[in-house]
PDB file of C-alpha atoms and ligand atoms in Angstrom:
ATOM      1  CA  MET A   1      62.014 -97.257-151.732  1.00  0.00           C
ATOM      2  CA  ARG A   2      64.320 -95.883-154.434  1.00  0.00           C
ATOM      3  CA  LEU A   3      63.954 -96.570-158.085  1.00  0.00           C
ATOM      4  CA  TYR A   4      67.631 -96.355-159.954  1.00  0.00           C
ATOM      5  CA  VAL A   5      67.042 -97.058-163.437  1.00  0.00           C
ATOM      6  CA  ASN A   6      69.688 -98.853-165.723  1.00  0.00           C
ATOM      7  CA  ILE A   7      70.125 -97.314-168.875  1.00  0.00           C
ATOM      8  CA  ASP A   8      72.859 -99.391-170.473  1.00  0.00           C
ATOM      9  CA  HIS A   9      70.428-100.825-173.012  1.00  0.00           C
ATOM     10  CA  VAL A  10      69.959 -97.239-174.258  1.00  0.00           C
ATOM     11  CA  ALA A  11      73.585 -97.656-175.143  1.00  0.00           C
ATOM     12  CA  THR A  12      73.374-101.144-176.699  1.00  0.00           C
ATOM     13  CA  ILE A  13      70.890 -99.570-179.318  1.00  0.00           C
ATOM     14  CA  ARG A  14      73.569 -96.846-180.426  1.00  0.00           C
ATOM     15  CA  GLU A  15      76.729 -99.631-180.122  1.00  0.00           C
ATOM     16  CA  ALA A  16      74.182-101.722-182.550  1.00  0.00           C
ATOM     17  CA  ARG A  17      75.641 -99.355-185.258  1.00  0.00           C
ATOM     18  CA  ARG A  18      78.669 -97.589-183.511  1.00  0.00           C
ATOM     19  CA  THR A  19      77.351 -94.316-184.144  1.00  0.00           C
ATOM     20  CA  ASP A  20      75.935 -91.182-181.453  1.00  0.00           C
ATOM     21  CA  GLU A  21      72.142 -92.156-181.046  1.00  0.00           C
ATOM     22  CA  PRO A  22      70.494 -92.776-179.061  1.00  0.00           C
ATOM     23  CA  ASP A  23      72.704 -90.737-176.144  1.00  0.00           C
ATOM     24  CA  PRO A  24      72.435 -92.662-172.608  1.00  0.00           C
ATOM     25  CA  VAL A  25      73.501 -88.888-171.026  1.00  0.00           C
ATOM     26  CA  ARG A  26      69.740 -87.737-173.085  1.00  0.00           C
ATOM     27  CA  ALA A  27      67.730 -90.550-171.936  1.00  0.00           C
ATOM     28  CA  ALA A  28      69.246 -89.998-168.039  1.00  0.00           C
ATOM     29  CA  VAL A  29      67.728 -86.462-168.073  1.00  0.00           C
ATOM     30  CA  LEU A  30      63.963 -88.247-169.141  1.00  0.00           C
ATOM     31  CA  VAL A  31      64.507 -91.080-166.579  1.00  0.00           C
ATOM     32  CA  GLU A  32      65.132 -88.152-163.728  1.00  0.00           C
ATOM     33  CA  LEU A  33      62.053 -86.043-164.938  1.00  0.00           C
ATOM     34  CA  ALA A  34      59.708 -89.305-165.017  1.00  0.00           C
ATOM     35  CA  GLY A  35      60.876 -89.383-161.088  1.00  0.00           C
ATOM     36  CA  ALA A  36      63.630 -92.167-160.499  1.00  0.00           C
ATOM     37  CA  ASP A  37      65.934 -91.765-157.553  1.00  0.00           C
ATOM     38  CA  GLY A  38      69.257 -92.291-159.501  1.00  0.00           C
ATOM     39  CA  ILE A  39      70.972 -93.728-162.817  1.00  0.00           C
ATOM     40  CA  THR A  40      72.691 -96.854-163.089  1.00  0.00           C
ATOM     41  CA  VAL A  41      75.035 -97.629-165.817  1.00  0.00           C
ATOM     42  CA  HIS A  42      77.390-100.756-166.544  1.00  0.00           C
ATOM     43  CA  LEU A  43      80.850-100.011-167.611  1.00  0.00           C
ATOM     44  CA  ARG A  44      81.742-103.493-168.747  1.00  0.00           C
ATOM     45  CA  GLU A  45      85.088-104.268-169.531  1.00  0.00           C
ATOM     46  CA  ASP A  46      84.346-105.133-173.255  1.00  0.00           C
ATOM     47  CA  ARG A  47      82.751-101.621-173.211  1.00  0.00           C
ATOM     48  CA  ARG A  48      79.761-103.239-175.660  1.00  0.00           C
ATOM     49  CA  HIS A  49      77.320-100.798-174.348  1.00  0.00           C
ATOM     50  CA  ILE A  50      78.704 -97.841-171.983  1.00  0.00           C
ATOM     51  CA  GLN A  51      81.614 -95.706-172.836  1.00  0.00           C
ATOM     52  CA  ASP A  52      83.709 -93.997-170.980  1.00  0.00           C
ATOM     53  CA  ARG A  53      82.539 -91.138-172.127  1.00  0.00           C
ATOM     54  CA  ASP A  54      78.731 -92.013-171.333  1.00  0.00           C
ATOM     55  CA  VAL A  55      80.047 -91.975-167.642  1.00  0.00           C
ATOM     56  CA  ARG A  56      82.034 -89.046-167.517  1.00  0.00           C
ATOM     57  CA  LEU A  57      79.135 -86.536-168.708  1.00  0.00           C
ATOM     58  CA  LEU A  58      76.427 -88.738-166.381  1.00  0.00           C
ATOM     59  CA  ALA A  59      78.624 -88.088-163.527  1.00  0.00           C
ATOM     60  CA  GLU A  60      78.817 -84.190-164.401  1.00  0.00           C
ATOM     61  CA  THR A  61      75.059 -83.963-165.381  1.00  0.00           C
ATOM     62  CA  CYS A  62      72.930 -86.206-163.292  1.00  0.00           C
ATOM     63  CA  ARG A  63      70.807 -84.275-161.181  1.00  0.00           C
ATOM     64  CA  THR A  64      69.873 -87.580-158.992  1.00  0.00           C
ATOM     65  CA  VAL A  65      72.710 -89.936-158.087  1.00  0.00           C
ATOM     66  CA  LEU A  66      75.065 -92.202-160.495  1.00  0.00           C
ATOM     67  CA  ASN A  67      75.334 -95.810-159.721  1.00  0.00           C
ATOM     68  CA  LEU A  68      78.524 -97.446-161.235  1.00  0.00           C
ATOM     69  CA  GLU A  69      78.643-101.111-161.737  1.00  0.00           C
ATOM     70  CA  VAL A  70      81.919-102.094-162.838  1.00  0.00           C
ATOM     71  CA  ALA A  71      83.798-105.298-162.035  1.00  0.00           C
ATOM     72  CA  ALA A  72      86.484-105.595-159.542  1.00  0.00           C
ATOM     73  CA  GLU A  73      89.102-105.246-162.300  1.00  0.00           C
ATOM     74  CA  GLU A  74      92.226-102.384-161.919  1.00  0.00           C
ATOM     75  CA  GLU A  75      91.234-100.854-165.099  1.00  0.00           C
ATOM     76  CA  VAL A  76      87.461-100.039-164.339  1.00  0.00           C
ATOM     77  CA  VAL A  77      88.149 -99.460-160.915  1.00  0.00           C
ATOM     78  CA  SER A  78      90.354 -96.801-161.819  1.00  0.00           C
ATOM     79  CA  VAL A  79      87.725 -95.006-163.983  1.00  0.00           C
ATOM     80  CA  ALA A  80      85.749 -94.854-160.879  1.00  0.00           C
ATOM     81  CA  THR A  81      87.939 -93.565-158.845  1.00  0.00           C
ATOM     82  CA  GLU A  82      88.607 -90.873-161.131  1.00  0.00           C
ATOM     83  CA  ILE A  83      85.191 -90.191-161.934  1.00  0.00           C
ATOM     84  CA  SER A  84      83.838 -90.109-158.039  1.00  0.00           C
ATOM     85  CA  PRO A  85      80.226 -91.602-158.787  1.00  0.00           C
ATOM     86  CA  PHE A  86      77.727 -91.390-155.640  1.00  0.00           C
ATOM     87  CA  GLN A  87      77.911 -95.300-155.621  1.00  0.00           C
ATOM     88  CA  VAL A  88      79.792 -98.374-157.149  1.00  0.00           C
ATOM     89  CA  THR A  89      78.464-101.380-157.039  1.00  0.00           C
ATOM     90  CA  LEU A  90      81.123-104.080-157.817  1.00  0.00           C
ATOM     91  CA  VAL A  91      79.675-107.166-159.712  1.00  0.00           C
ATOM     92  CA  PRO A  92      81.141-110.179-161.248  1.00  0.00           C
ATOM     93  CA  GLU A  93      81.372-110.122-165.435  1.00  0.00           C
ATOM     94  CA  ARG A  94      82.286-112.656-167.641  1.00  0.00           C
ATOM     95  CA  ARG A  95      83.219-111.543-171.128  1.00  0.00           C
ATOM     96  CA  GLU A  96      80.790-114.295-172.716  1.00  0.00           C
ATOM     97  CA  GLU A  97      77.766-113.846-170.726  1.00  0.00           C
ATOM     98  CA  VAL A  98      74.593-111.732-172.400  1.00  0.00           C
ATOM     99  CA  THR A  99      74.084-110.056-168.776  1.00  0.00           C
ATOM    100  CA  THR A 100      75.289-110.512-165.463  1.00  0.00           C
ATOM    101  CA  GLU A 101      74.468-114.590-164.195  1.00  0.00           C
ATOM    102  CA  GLY A 102      74.959-114.281-160.593  1.00  0.00           C
ATOM    103  CA  GLY A 103      76.038-112.531-157.478  1.00  0.00           C
ATOM    104  CA  LEU A 104      80.061-112.404-156.485  1.00  0.00           C
ATOM    105  CA  ASP A 105      81.634-116.043-155.533  1.00  0.00           C
ATOM    106  CA  LEU A 106      83.075-114.111-152.347  1.00  0.00           C
ATOM    107  CA  ALA A 107      83.739-118.052-151.250  1.00  0.00           C
ATOM    108  CA  SER A 108      86.522-118.036-153.716  1.00  0.00           C
ATOM    109  CA  PRO A 109      89.568-116.763-152.085  1.00  0.00           C
ATOM    110  CA  GLN A 110      90.754-115.139-155.256  1.00  0.00           C
ATOM    111  CA  VAL A 111      87.509-113.196-155.953  1.00  0.00           C
ATOM    112  CA  ARG A 112      87.381-112.292-152.231  1.00  0.00           C
ATOM    113  CA  GLU A 113      91.273-111.006-152.402  1.00  0.00           C
ATOM    114  CA  ARG A 114      90.570-108.882-155.764  1.00  0.00           C
ATOM    115  CA  VAL A 115      87.166-107.516-153.940  1.00  0.00           C
ATOM    116  CA  ALA A 116      88.971-105.901-150.851  1.00  0.00           C
ATOM    117  CA  ARG A 117      91.678-104.540-152.916  1.00  0.00           C
ATOM    118  CA  ALA A 118      89.129-102.666-155.105  1.00  0.00           C
ATOM    119  CA  VAL A 119      86.786-101.876-152.095  1.00  0.00           C
ATOM    120  CA  GLU A 120      89.993-100.825-150.680  1.00  0.00           C
ATOM    121  CA  ARG A 121      90.876 -98.098-153.565  1.00  0.00           C
ATOM    122  CA  LEU A 122      87.438 -97.068-153.646  1.00  0.00           C
ATOM    123  CA  ARG A 123      86.817 -96.056-149.949  1.00  0.00           C
ATOM    124  CA  ASP A 124      90.135 -94.341-150.229  1.00  0.00           C
ATOM    125  CA  ALA A 125      88.643 -92.256-153.093  1.00  0.00           C
ATOM    126  CA  GLY A 126      85.724 -91.646-150.866  1.00  0.00           C
ATOM    127  CA  ILE A 127      82.553 -93.621-153.245  1.00  0.00           C
ATOM    128  CA  ARG A 128      79.989 -95.480-151.482  1.00  0.00           C
ATOM    129  CA  VAL A 129      80.525 -99.406-152.044  1.00  0.00           C
ATOM    130  CA  SER A 130      77.619-101.597-152.827  1.00  0.00           C
ATOM    131  CA  LEU A 131      78.495-105.790-153.793  1.00  0.00           C
ATOM    132  CA  PHE A 132      76.341-107.516-155.844  1.00  0.00           C
ATOM    133  CA  ILE A 133      75.652-110.497-154.047  1.00  0.00           C
ATOM    134  CA  ASP A 134      73.206-113.781-154.096  1.00  0.00           C
ATOM    135  CA  PRO A 135      70.723-113.562-151.379  1.00  0.00           C
ATOM    136  CA  SER A 136      72.590-116.153-149.099  1.00  0.00           C
ATOM    137  CA  SER A 137      73.537-115.785-145.115  1.00  0.00           C
ATOM    138  CA  GLU A 138      77.687-116.770-145.647  1.00  0.00           C
ATOM    139  CA  VAL A 139      77.541-113.946-148.824  1.00  0.00           C
ATOM    140  CA  VAL A 140      75.988-111.353-146.406  1.00  0.00           C
ATOM    141  CA  GLU A 141      78.594-112.198-143.791  1.00  0.00           C
ATOM    142  CA  ALA A 142      81.495-111.903-145.995  1.00  0.00           C
ATOM    143  CA  SER A 143      80.397-108.683-147.284  1.00  0.00           C
ATOM    144  CA  VAL A 144      80.165-107.263-143.883  1.00  0.00           C
ATOM    145  CA  GLU A 145      83.951-108.267-143.157  1.00  0.00           C
ATOM    146  CA  LEU A 146      84.738-106.199-146.051  1.00  0.00           C
ATOM    147  CA  GLY A 147      83.073-103.305-145.089  1.00  0.00           C
ATOM    148  CA  VAL A 148      81.136-102.292-147.402  1.00  0.00           C
ATOM    149  CA  GLU A 149      77.943 -99.948-147.357  1.00  0.00           C
ATOM    150  CA  ALA A 150      75.669-101.817-149.033  1.00  0.00           C
ATOM    151  CA  VAL A 151      75.036-105.160-150.801  1.00  0.00           C
ATOM    152  CA  GLU A 152      72.518-105.597-153.721  1.00  0.00           C
ATOM    153  CA  PHE A 153      70.392-108.654-153.862  1.00  0.00           C
ATOM    154  CA  HIS A 154      70.721-110.714-157.213  1.00  0.00           C
ATOM    155  CA  THR A 155      66.983-111.314-158.053  1.00  0.00           C
ATOM    156  CA  GLY A 156      67.644-113.265-161.344  1.00  0.00           C
ATOM    157  CA  GLU A 157      66.914-116.769-159.638  1.00  0.00           C
ATOM    158  CA  TYR A 158      63.093-114.959-158.136  1.00  0.00           C
ATOM    159  CA  ALA A 159      62.674-113.959-161.845  1.00  0.00           C
ATOM    160  CA  ASN A 160      63.536-117.060-163.872  1.00  0.00           C
ATOM    161  CA  ALA A 161      61.462-119.383-161.452  1.00  0.00           C
ATOM    162  CA  GLN A 162      59.716-121.721-163.275  1.00  0.00           C
ATOM    163  CA  THR A 163      57.177-122.913-160.661  1.00  0.00           C
ATOM    164  CA  PRO A 164      55.183-120.624-157.451  1.00  0.00           C
ATOM    165  CA  GLU A 165      56.707-122.611-154.849  1.00  0.00           C
ATOM    166  CA  GLU A 166      60.365-122.047-156.404  1.00  0.00           C
ATOM    167  CA  ARG A 167      59.286-118.936-157.017  1.00  0.00           C
ATOM    168  CA  GLU A 168      57.805-118.658-153.240  1.00  0.00           C
ATOM    169  CA  ARG A 169      61.394-120.345-152.423  1.00  0.00           C
ATOM    170  CA  GLU A 170      63.513-117.450-153.778  1.00  0.00           C
ATOM    171  CA  LEU A 171      61.389-114.921-152.119  1.00  0.00           C
ATOM    172  CA  GLU A 172      62.095-116.209-148.787  1.00  0.00           C
ATOM    173  CA  ARG A 173      65.891-116.234-149.508  1.00  0.00           C
ATOM    174  CA  LEU A 174      65.599-112.360-150.059  1.00  0.00           C
ATOM    175  CA  ARG A 175      63.066-111.633-147.144  1.00  0.00           C
ATOM    176  CA  ALA A 176      65.799-113.864-145.039  1.00  0.00           C
ATOM    177  CA  ALA A 177      69.180-112.250-146.532  1.00  0.00           C
ATOM    178  CA  SER A 178      67.488-108.682-146.629  1.00  0.00           C
ATOM    179  CA  VAL A 179      67.174-108.830-142.553  1.00  0.00           C
ATOM    180  CA  LEU A 180      70.381-110.320-142.211  1.00  0.00           C
ATOM    181  CA  ALA A 181      71.579-107.373-143.945  1.00  0.00           C
ATOM    182  CA  VAL A 182      70.026-104.823-142.308  1.00  0.00           C
ATOM    183  CA  GLU A 183      70.689-106.121-138.797  1.00  0.00           C
ATOM    184  CA  SER A 184      74.314-106.147-139.935  1.00  0.00           C
ATOM    185  CA  GLY A 185      74.689-102.369-140.536  1.00  0.00           C
ATOM    186  CA  LEU A 186      74.162-102.676-144.523  1.00  0.00           C
ATOM    187  CA  ALA A 187      71.838-100.893-146.791  1.00  0.00           C
ATOM    188  CA  ALA A 188      70.109-103.726-148.586  1.00  0.00           C
ATOM    189  CA  HIS A 189      69.218-103.226-152.473  1.00  0.00           C
ATOM    190  CA  ALA A 190      68.335-106.079-155.193  1.00  0.00           C
ATOM    191  CA  GLY A 191      67.879-106.283-158.809  1.00  0.00           C
ATOM    192  CA  HIS A 192      68.033-108.318-162.253  1.00  0.00           C
ATOM    193  CA  GLY A 193      65.483-109.679-164.237  1.00  0.00           C
ATOM    194  CA  LEU A 194      62.800-107.453-162.186  1.00  0.00           C
ATOM    195  CA  THR A 195      59.261-106.500-164.555  1.00  0.00           C
ATOM    196  CA  TYR A 196      56.426-105.051-164.338  1.00  0.00           C
ATOM    197  CA  GLU A 197      54.643-108.260-163.365  1.00  0.00           C
ATOM    198  CA  ASN A 198      57.589-109.510-161.076  1.00  0.00           C
ATOM    199  CA  VAL A 199      58.092-106.616-159.218  1.00  0.00           C
ATOM    200  CA  ALA A 200      55.514-106.135-156.173  1.00  0.00           C
ATOM    201  CA  PRO A 201      56.329-108.967-153.913  1.00  0.00           C
ATOM    202  CA  VAL A 202      60.039-107.559-153.824  1.00  0.00           C
ATOM    203  CA  ALA A 203      59.217-103.841-153.287  1.00  0.00           C
ATOM    204  CA  ALA A 204      57.622-105.677-150.393  1.00  0.00           C
ATOM    205  CA  ILE A 205      59.867-106.365-149.109  1.00  0.00           C
ATOM    206  CA  PRO A 206      60.488-103.627-146.421  1.00  0.00           C
ATOM    207  CA  GLN A 207      63.983-103.639-145.311  1.00  0.00           C
ATOM    208  CA  LEU A 208      65.299-103.304-149.178  1.00  0.00           C
ATOM    209  CA  GLU A 209      66.073 -99.896-149.909  1.00  0.00           C
ATOM    210  CA  GLU A 210      67.023 -99.552-153.418  1.00  0.00           C
ATOM    211  CA  LEU A 211      65.789-101.329-156.527  1.00  0.00           C
ATOM    212  CA  ASN A 212      68.009-101.286-160.006  1.00  0.00           C
ATOM    213  CA  ILE A 213      65.789-102.077-162.956  1.00  0.00           C
ATOM    214  CA  GLY A 214      67.023-101.955-166.382  1.00  0.00           C
ATOM    215  CA  HIS A 215      65.951-104.070-169.748  1.00  0.00           C
ATOM    216  CA  ALA A 216      61.945-104.058-168.870  1.00  0.00           C
ATOM    217  CA  ILE A 217      62.208-100.243-168.532  1.00  0.00           C
ATOM    218  CA  ILE A 218      64.222 -99.652-171.168  1.00  0.00           C
ATOM    219  CA  SER A 219      61.981-101.837-173.280  1.00  0.00           C
ATOM    220  CA  ARG A 220      58.927-100.264-172.275  1.00  0.00           C
ATOM    221  CA  SER A 221      60.454 -97.028-173.191  1.00  0.00           C
ATOM    222  CA  VAL A 222      60.600 -98.117-176.885  1.00  0.00           C
ATOM    223  CA  LEU A 223      57.170 -98.449-177.182  1.00  0.00           C
ATOM    224  CA  VAL A 224      55.614 -96.238-174.515  1.00  0.00           C
ATOM    225  CA  GLY A 225      58.133 -93.587-174.139  1.00  0.00           C
ATOM    226  CA  MET A 226      60.794 -92.839-171.320  1.00  0.00           C
ATOM    227  CA  ASP A 227      58.441 -90.973-169.209  1.00  0.00           C
ATOM    228  CA  ARG A 228      55.265 -93.362-169.102  1.00  0.00           C
ATOM    229  CA  ALA A 229      57.914 -96.450-168.939  1.00  0.00           C
ATOM    230  CA  VAL A 230      59.592 -95.001-165.567  1.00  0.00           C
ATOM    231  CA  ARG A 231      56.536 -94.007-163.669  1.00  0.00           C
ATOM    232  CA  GLU A 232      54.524 -96.869-164.636  1.00  0.00           C
ATOM    233  CA  MET A 233      57.381 -98.800-162.929  1.00  0.00           C
ATOM    234  CA  ARG A 234      57.610 -96.607-159.848  1.00  0.00           C
ATOM    235  CA  GLN A 235      53.676 -97.211-159.705  1.00  0.00           C
ATOM    236  CA  ALA A 236      53.813-101.218-159.759  1.00  0.00           C
ATOM    237  CA  MET A 237      56.585-100.778-156.777  1.00  0.00           C
ATOM    238  CA  ASP A 238      54.496 -98.451-154.751  1.00  0.00           C
ATOM    239  CA  ARG A 239      51.442-101.324-155.257  1.00  0.00           C
ATOM    240  CA  GLY A 240      53.949-104.198-154.199  1.00  0.00           C
ATOM    241  CA  ARG A 241      54.914-101.576-150.872  1.00  0.00           C
ATOM    242  CA  ARG A 242      51.251-101.472-150.061  1.00  0.00           C
ATOM    243  CA  GLU A 243      49.903-104.802-150.534  1.00  0.00           C
ATOM    244  CA  PRO A 244      50.652-107.687-148.165  1.00  0.00           C
ATOM    245  CA  HIS A 245      52.781-110.605-150.281  1.00  0.00           C
ATOM    246  CA  ARG A 246      52.705-113.147-147.378  1.00  0.00           C
TER     247      ARG A 246
HETATM  248  N1  PXP B   1      71.806-104.941-161.411  1.00  0.00           N
HETATM  249  C1  PXP B   1      73.164-105.170-161.472  1.00  0.00           C
HETATM  250  C2  PXP B   1      74.323-105.544-160.640  1.00  0.00           C
HETATM  251  C3  PXP B   1      72.669-105.642-162.474  1.00  0.00           C
HETATM  252  O1  PXP B   1      74.536-105.881-163.581  1.00  0.00           O
HETATM  253  C4  PXP B   1      71.961-105.445-163.712  1.00  0.00           C
HETATM  254  C5  PXP B   1      72.107-105.160-165.207  1.00  0.00           C
HETATM  255  O2  PXP B   1      73.172-104.833-165.544  1.00  0.00           O
HETATM  256  C6  PXP B   1      70.883-105.125-163.188  1.00  0.00           C
HETATM  257  C7  PXP B   1      70.810-104.776-161.528  1.00  0.00           C
HETATM  258  C8  PXP B   1      69.614-104.638-163.841  1.00  0.00           C
HETATM  259  O3  PXP B   1      68.617-105.742-164.731  1.00  0.00           O
HETATM  260  P1  PXP B   1      67.890-105.695-165.738  1.00  0.00           P
HETATM  261  O4  PXP B   1      68.471-105.084-166.490  1.00  0.00           O
HETATM  262  O5  PXP B   1      67.668-107.057-165.961  1.00  0.00           O
HETATM  263  O6  PXP B   1      66.833-104.974-164.689  1.00  0.00           O
END
């Protein structure tokens, strides 16, 4: 199972002072040296954390792979096609949100149309495309029709579950959606709200091949350093894979 580390919040600290440190490009080097399989950044339309300069430099300097998250909007999709990262993950985006709040609403004809246009442009540029979606069969089927290579399941509902029953229900949705995705020929990824404490049951889902984790790792890195923060997440994932969670 691959671990892609989302380093947006290194840039959040930098932007708190609109200065040049800490530099996410330097952070990416440490993340890679600690054994992560990829670097993820979200170029938001309001550029609240990651800047165009970061994405350009990361595309040049990453020794693993760069997974660029963008909304299905002309301007940021253009940046993606220019930079040509290994993978683009299309995400929904609302200006007023603190973080991404859910998967792409592919039941909406307008959203689906916008996503279809973005997918076409990215695929024409030879970029692998993943869609950030909720773990439901309808949205997996819609993603298959859009002709993408992968889907990333939103684990936010699982992470926010208040009771063991709710948590188990969300895990079951993730398991069923992962099986359907793989049976339909899509690669299955997951992420959002995953922590050292809650990652194991998600890592145990055998169909999932990639996790995108940001806030928990960057937060821990402030206290223990990036190397240890990444390695400890890797260990938590590996423990999850080894232990049965059913
Ligand atoms: N996956 C996607 C599509 C996201 O938008 C984010 C947050 O930017 C993450 C994963 C990582 O979420 P977290 O920071 O909660 O680990």
